[in-house]
PDB file of C-alpha atoms in Angstrom:
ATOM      1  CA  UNK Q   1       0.000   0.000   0.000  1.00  0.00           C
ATOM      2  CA  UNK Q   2       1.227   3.746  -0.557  1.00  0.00           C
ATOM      3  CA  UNK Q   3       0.005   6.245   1.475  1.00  0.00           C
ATOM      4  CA  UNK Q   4       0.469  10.369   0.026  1.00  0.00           C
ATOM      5  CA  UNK Q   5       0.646  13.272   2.389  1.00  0.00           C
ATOM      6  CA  UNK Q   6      -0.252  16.793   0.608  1.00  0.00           C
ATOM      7  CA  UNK Q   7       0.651  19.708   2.733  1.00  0.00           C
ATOM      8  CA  UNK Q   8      -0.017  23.538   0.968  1.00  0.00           C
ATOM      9  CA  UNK Q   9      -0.721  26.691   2.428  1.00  0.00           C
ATOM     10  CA  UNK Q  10       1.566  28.988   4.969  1.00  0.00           C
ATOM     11  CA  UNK Q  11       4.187  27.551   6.737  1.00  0.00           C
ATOM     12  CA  UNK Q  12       2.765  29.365   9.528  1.00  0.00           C
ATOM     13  CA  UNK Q  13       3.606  27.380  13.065  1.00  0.00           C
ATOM     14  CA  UNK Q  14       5.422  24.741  11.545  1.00  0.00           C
ATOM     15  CA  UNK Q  15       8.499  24.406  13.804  1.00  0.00           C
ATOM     16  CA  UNK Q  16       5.783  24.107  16.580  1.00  0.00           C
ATOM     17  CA  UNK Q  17       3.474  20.875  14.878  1.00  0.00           C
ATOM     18  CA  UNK Q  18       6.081  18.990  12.803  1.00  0.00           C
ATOM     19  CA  UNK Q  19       6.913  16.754  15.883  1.00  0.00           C
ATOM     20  CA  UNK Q  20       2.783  15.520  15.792  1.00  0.00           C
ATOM     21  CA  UNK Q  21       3.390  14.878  12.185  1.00  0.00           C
ATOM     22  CA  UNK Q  22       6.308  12.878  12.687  1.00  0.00           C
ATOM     23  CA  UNK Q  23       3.876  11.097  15.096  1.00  0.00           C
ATOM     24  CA  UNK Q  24       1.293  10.980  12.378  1.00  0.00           C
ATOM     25  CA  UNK Q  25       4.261   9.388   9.417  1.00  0.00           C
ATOM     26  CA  UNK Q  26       5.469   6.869  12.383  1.00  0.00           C
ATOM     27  CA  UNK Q  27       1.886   5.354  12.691  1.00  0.00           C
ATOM     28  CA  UNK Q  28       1.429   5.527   8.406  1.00  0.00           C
ATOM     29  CA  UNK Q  29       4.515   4.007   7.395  1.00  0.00           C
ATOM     30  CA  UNK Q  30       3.440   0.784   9.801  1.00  0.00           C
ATOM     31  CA  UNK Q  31       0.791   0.531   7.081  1.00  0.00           C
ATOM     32  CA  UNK Q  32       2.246   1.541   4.045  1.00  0.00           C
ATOM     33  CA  UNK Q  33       5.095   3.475   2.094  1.00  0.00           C
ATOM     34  CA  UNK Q  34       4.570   6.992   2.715  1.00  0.00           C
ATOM     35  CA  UNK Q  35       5.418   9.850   0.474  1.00  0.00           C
ATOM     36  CA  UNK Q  36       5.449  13.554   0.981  1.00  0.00           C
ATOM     37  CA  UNK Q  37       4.400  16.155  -1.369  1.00  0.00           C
ATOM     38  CA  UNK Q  38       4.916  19.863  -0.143  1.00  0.00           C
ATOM     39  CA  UNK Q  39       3.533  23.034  -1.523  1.00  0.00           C
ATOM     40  CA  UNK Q  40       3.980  26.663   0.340  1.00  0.00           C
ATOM     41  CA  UNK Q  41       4.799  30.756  -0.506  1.00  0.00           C
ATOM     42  CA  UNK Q  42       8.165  32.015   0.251  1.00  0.00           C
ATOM     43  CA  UNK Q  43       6.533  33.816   2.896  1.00  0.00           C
ATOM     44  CA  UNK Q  44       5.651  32.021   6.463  1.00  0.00           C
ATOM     45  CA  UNK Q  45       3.076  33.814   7.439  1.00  0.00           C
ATOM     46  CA  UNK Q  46      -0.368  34.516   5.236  1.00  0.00           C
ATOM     47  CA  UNK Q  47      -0.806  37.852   3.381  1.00  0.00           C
ATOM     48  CA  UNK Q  48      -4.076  37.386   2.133  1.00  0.00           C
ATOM     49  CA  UNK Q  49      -7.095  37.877   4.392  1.00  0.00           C
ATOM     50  CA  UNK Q  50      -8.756  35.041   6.341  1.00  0.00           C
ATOM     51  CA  UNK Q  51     -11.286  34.468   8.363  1.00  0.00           C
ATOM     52  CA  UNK Q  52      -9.186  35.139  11.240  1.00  0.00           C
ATOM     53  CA  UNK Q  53      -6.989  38.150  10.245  1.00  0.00           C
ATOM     54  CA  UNK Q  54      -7.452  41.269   7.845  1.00  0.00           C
ATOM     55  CA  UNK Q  55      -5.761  41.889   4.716  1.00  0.00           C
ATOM     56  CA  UNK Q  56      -1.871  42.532   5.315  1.00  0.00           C
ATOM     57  CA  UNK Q  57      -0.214  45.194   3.017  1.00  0.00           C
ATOM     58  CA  UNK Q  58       0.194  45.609  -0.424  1.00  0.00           C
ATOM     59  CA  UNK Q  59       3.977  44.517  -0.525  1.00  0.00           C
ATOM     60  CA  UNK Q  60       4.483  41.435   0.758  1.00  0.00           C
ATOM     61  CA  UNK Q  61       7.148  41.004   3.135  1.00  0.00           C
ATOM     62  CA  UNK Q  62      10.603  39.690   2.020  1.00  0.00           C
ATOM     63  CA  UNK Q  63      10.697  35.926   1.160  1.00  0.00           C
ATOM     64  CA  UNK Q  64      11.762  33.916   4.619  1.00  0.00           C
ATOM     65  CA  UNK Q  65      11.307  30.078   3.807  1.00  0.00           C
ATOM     66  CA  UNK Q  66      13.964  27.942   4.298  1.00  0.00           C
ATOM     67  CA  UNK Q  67      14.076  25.189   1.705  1.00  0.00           C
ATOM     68  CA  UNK Q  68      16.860  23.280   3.421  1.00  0.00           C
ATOM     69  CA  UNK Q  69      14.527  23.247   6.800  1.00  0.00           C
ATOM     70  CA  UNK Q  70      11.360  22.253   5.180  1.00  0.00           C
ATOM     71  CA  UNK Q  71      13.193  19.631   3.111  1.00  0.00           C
ATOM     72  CA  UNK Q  72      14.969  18.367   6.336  1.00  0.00           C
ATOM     73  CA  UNK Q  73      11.622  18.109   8.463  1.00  0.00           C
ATOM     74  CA  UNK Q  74       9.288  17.061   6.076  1.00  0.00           C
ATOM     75  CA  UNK Q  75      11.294  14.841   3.269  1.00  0.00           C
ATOM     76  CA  UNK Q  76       9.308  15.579   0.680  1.00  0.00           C
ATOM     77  CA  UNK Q  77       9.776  13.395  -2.540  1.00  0.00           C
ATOM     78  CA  UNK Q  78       8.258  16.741  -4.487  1.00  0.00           C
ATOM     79  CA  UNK Q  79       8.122  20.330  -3.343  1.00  0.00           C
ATOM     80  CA  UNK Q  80       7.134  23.497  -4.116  1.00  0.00           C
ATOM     81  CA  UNK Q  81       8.042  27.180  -2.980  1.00  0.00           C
ATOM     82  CA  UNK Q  82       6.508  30.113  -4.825  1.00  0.00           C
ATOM     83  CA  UNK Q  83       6.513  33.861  -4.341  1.00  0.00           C
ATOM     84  CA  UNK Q  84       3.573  34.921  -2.511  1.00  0.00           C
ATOM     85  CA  UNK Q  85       0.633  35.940  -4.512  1.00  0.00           C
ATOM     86  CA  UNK Q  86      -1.758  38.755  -3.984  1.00  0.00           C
ATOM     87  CA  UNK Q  87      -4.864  37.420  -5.191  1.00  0.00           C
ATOM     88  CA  UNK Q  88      -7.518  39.826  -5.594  1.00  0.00           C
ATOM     89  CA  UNK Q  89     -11.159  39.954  -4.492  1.00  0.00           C
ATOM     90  CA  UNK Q  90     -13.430  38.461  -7.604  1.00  0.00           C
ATOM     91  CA  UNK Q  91     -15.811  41.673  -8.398  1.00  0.00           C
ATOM     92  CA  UNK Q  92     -19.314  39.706  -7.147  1.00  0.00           C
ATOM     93  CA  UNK Q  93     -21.099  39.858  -3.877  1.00  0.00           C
ATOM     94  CA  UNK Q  94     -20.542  36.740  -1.683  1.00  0.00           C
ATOM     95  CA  UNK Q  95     -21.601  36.494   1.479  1.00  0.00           C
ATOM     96  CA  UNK Q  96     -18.685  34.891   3.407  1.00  0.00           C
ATOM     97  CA  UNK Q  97     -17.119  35.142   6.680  1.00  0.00           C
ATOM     98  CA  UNK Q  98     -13.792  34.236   5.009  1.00  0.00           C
ATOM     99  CA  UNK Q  99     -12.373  36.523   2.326  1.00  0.00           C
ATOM    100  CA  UNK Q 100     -12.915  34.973  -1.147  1.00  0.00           C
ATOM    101  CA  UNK Q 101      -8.949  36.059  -1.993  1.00  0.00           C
ATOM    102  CA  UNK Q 102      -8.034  34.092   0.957  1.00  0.00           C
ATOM    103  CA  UNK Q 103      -9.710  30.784  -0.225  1.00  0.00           C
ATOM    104  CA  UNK Q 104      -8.270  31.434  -3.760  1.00  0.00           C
ATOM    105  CA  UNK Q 105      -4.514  31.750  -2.184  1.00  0.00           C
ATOM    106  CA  UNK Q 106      -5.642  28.419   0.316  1.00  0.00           C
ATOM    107  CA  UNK Q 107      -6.939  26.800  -3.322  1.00  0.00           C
ATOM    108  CA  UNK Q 108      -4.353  27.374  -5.519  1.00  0.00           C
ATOM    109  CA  UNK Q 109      -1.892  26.089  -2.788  1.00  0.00           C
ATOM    110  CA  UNK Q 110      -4.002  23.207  -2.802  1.00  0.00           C
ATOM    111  CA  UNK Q 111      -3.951  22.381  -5.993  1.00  0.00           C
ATOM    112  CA  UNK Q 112       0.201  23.218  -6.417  1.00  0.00           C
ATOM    113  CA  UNK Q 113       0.500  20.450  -3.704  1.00  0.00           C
ATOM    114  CA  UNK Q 114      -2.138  17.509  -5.561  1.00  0.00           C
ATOM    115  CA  UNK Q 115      -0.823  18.354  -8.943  1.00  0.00           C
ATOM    116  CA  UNK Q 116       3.034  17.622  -7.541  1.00  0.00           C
ATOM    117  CA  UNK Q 117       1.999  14.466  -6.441  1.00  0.00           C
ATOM    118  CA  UNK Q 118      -0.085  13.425  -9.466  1.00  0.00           C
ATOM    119  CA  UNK Q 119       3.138  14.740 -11.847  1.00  0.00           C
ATOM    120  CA  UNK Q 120       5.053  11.744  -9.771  1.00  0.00           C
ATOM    121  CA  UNK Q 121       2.943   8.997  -9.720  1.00  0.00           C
ATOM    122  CA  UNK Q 122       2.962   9.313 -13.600  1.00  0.00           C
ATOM    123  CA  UNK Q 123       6.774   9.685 -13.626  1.00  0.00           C
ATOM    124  CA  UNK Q 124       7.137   6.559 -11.528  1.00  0.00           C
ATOM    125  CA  UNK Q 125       4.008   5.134 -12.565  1.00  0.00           C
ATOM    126  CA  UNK Q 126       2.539   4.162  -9.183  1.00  0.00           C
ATOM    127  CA  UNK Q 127      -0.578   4.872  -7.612  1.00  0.00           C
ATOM    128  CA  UNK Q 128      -1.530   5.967  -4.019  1.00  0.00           C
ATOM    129  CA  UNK Q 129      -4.005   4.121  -2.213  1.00  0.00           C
ATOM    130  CA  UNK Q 130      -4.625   6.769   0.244  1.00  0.00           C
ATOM    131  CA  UNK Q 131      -3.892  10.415  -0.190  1.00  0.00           C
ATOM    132  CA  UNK Q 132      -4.102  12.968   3.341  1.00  0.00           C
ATOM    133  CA  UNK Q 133      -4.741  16.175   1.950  1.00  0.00           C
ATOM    134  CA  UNK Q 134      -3.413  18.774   5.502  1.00  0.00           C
ATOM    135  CA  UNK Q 135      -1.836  22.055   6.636  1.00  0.00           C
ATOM    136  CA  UNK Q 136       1.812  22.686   7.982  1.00  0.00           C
ATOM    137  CA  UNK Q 137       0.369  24.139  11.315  1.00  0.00           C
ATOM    138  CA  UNK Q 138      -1.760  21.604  12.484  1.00  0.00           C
ATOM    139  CA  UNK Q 139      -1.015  19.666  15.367  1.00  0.00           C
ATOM    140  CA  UNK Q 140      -2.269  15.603  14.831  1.00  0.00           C
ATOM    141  CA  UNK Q 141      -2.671  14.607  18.778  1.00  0.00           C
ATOM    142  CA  UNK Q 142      -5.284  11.830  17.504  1.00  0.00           C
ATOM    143  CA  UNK Q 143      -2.013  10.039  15.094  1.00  0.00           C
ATOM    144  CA  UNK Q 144      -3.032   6.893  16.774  1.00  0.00           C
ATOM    145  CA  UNK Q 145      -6.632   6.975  15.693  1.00  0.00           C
ATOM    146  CA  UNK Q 146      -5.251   6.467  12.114  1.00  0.00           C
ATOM    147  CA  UNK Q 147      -4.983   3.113  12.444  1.00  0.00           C
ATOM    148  CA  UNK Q 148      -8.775   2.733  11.975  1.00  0.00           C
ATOM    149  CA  UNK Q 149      -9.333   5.423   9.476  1.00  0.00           C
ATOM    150  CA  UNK Q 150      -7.052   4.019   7.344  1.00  0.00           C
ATOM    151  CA  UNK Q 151      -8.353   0.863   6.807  1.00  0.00           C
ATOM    152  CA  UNK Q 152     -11.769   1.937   6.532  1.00  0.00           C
ATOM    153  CA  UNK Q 153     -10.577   4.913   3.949  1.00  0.00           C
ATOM    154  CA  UNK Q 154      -9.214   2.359   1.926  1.00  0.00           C
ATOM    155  CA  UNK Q 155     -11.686  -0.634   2.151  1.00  0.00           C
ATOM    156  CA  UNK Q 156     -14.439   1.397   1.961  1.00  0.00           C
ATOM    157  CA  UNK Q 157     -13.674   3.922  -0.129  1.00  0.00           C
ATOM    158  CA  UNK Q 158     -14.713   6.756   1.858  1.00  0.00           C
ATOM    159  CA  UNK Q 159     -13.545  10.728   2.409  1.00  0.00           C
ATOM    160  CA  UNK Q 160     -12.820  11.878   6.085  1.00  0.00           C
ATOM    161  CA  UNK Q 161     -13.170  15.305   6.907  1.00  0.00           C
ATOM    162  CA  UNK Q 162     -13.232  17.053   9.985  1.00  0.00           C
ATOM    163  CA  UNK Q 163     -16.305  19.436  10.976  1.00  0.00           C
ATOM    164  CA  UNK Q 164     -14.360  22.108  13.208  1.00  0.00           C
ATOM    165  CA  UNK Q 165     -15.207  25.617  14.520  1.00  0.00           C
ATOM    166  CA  UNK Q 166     -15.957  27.839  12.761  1.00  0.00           C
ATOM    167  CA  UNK Q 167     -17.352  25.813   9.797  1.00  0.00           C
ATOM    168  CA  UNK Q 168     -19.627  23.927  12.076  1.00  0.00           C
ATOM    169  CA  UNK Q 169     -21.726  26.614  12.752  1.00  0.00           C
ATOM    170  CA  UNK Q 170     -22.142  27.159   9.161  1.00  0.00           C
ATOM    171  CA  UNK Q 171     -23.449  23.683   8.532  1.00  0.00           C
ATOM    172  CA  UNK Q 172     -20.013  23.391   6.391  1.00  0.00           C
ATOM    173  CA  UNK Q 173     -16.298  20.893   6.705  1.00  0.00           C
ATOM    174  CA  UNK Q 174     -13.502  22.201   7.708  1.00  0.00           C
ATOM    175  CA  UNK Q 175     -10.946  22.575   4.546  1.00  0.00           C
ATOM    176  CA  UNK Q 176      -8.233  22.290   6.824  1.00  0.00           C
ATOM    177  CA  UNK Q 177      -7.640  18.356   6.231  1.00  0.00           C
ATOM    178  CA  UNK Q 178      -9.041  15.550   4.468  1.00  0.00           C
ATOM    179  CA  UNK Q 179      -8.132  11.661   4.313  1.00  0.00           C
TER     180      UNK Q 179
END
């Protein structure tokens, strides 16, 4: 079995969650080879409103990734750093609590990360049997309930996706992880 972690977005808190993900690869690799796709900005920290912050400047700050760290804690088989992107409000009216240029930056970071992975499997012509789509600054305190998703992701065929504050009160899933 092979077993594909995503990461994308912000770096954020990274330094202060990659020992839960280590927790989180220990308990995967008992089931399977696991490979680790990274996409991020050159920029830590967001620039683009959230739900949780207001729009930062116009000028982004100067780049501050590391490659040689995130390659170091994360291993990645494929990765990723762009320059940050301003992405722009679309010109409709959406009612959202989170800013629409935010989820385009959190998308597009997204789909950087799923499309490095996909570009590999066709190079090496393999096939995941389980792809964890997450974020750098989580923290994965539950690794040991993983042993029971994964079987049932796989068996079954099924899509596990967290319903956290504050998409919960919106009736929505949280876009912060998948399995």
């Amino acid at each position: 079995m092979r077993i594909a972690i995503v990461f994308s977005g912000h770096l954020r808190s990274f330094r202060n969650t990659h020992s839960s993900f280590q927790q989180l690869r220990s308990v995967l690799s008992q089931h399977a080879d696991v490979d680790v796709f990274c996409h991020t900005w050159d920029v830590e920290e967001s620039v683009t409103a959230s739900w949780w912050k207001d729009h930062a400047a116009d000028t982004p700050p100067p780049p501050n990734v590391n490659a040689d760290e995130l390659i170091r804690l994360y291993q990645p088989v494929r990765f990723r750093i762009e320059p940050s992107k301003k992405f722009e409000e679309p010109p409709v009216n959406i009612k959202s609590i989170i800013p629409v240029s935010g989820l385009l930056s959190m998308l597009y970071s997204q789909y950087s990360g799923l499309g490095l992975m996909e570009e590999y499997q066709k190079e090496n012509n393999i096939s995941y049997n389980l792809v964890i789509k997450t974020r750098y600054d989580l923290g994965f305190e539950i690794a040991s309930a993983f042993d029971e998703m994964i079987g049932c992701a796989v068996d079954e065929q099924c899509v596990f996706v967290p319903n956290t504050n504050p998409y919960e009160l919106a009736g929505a899933c949280a876009d912060i992880f998948a399995l």
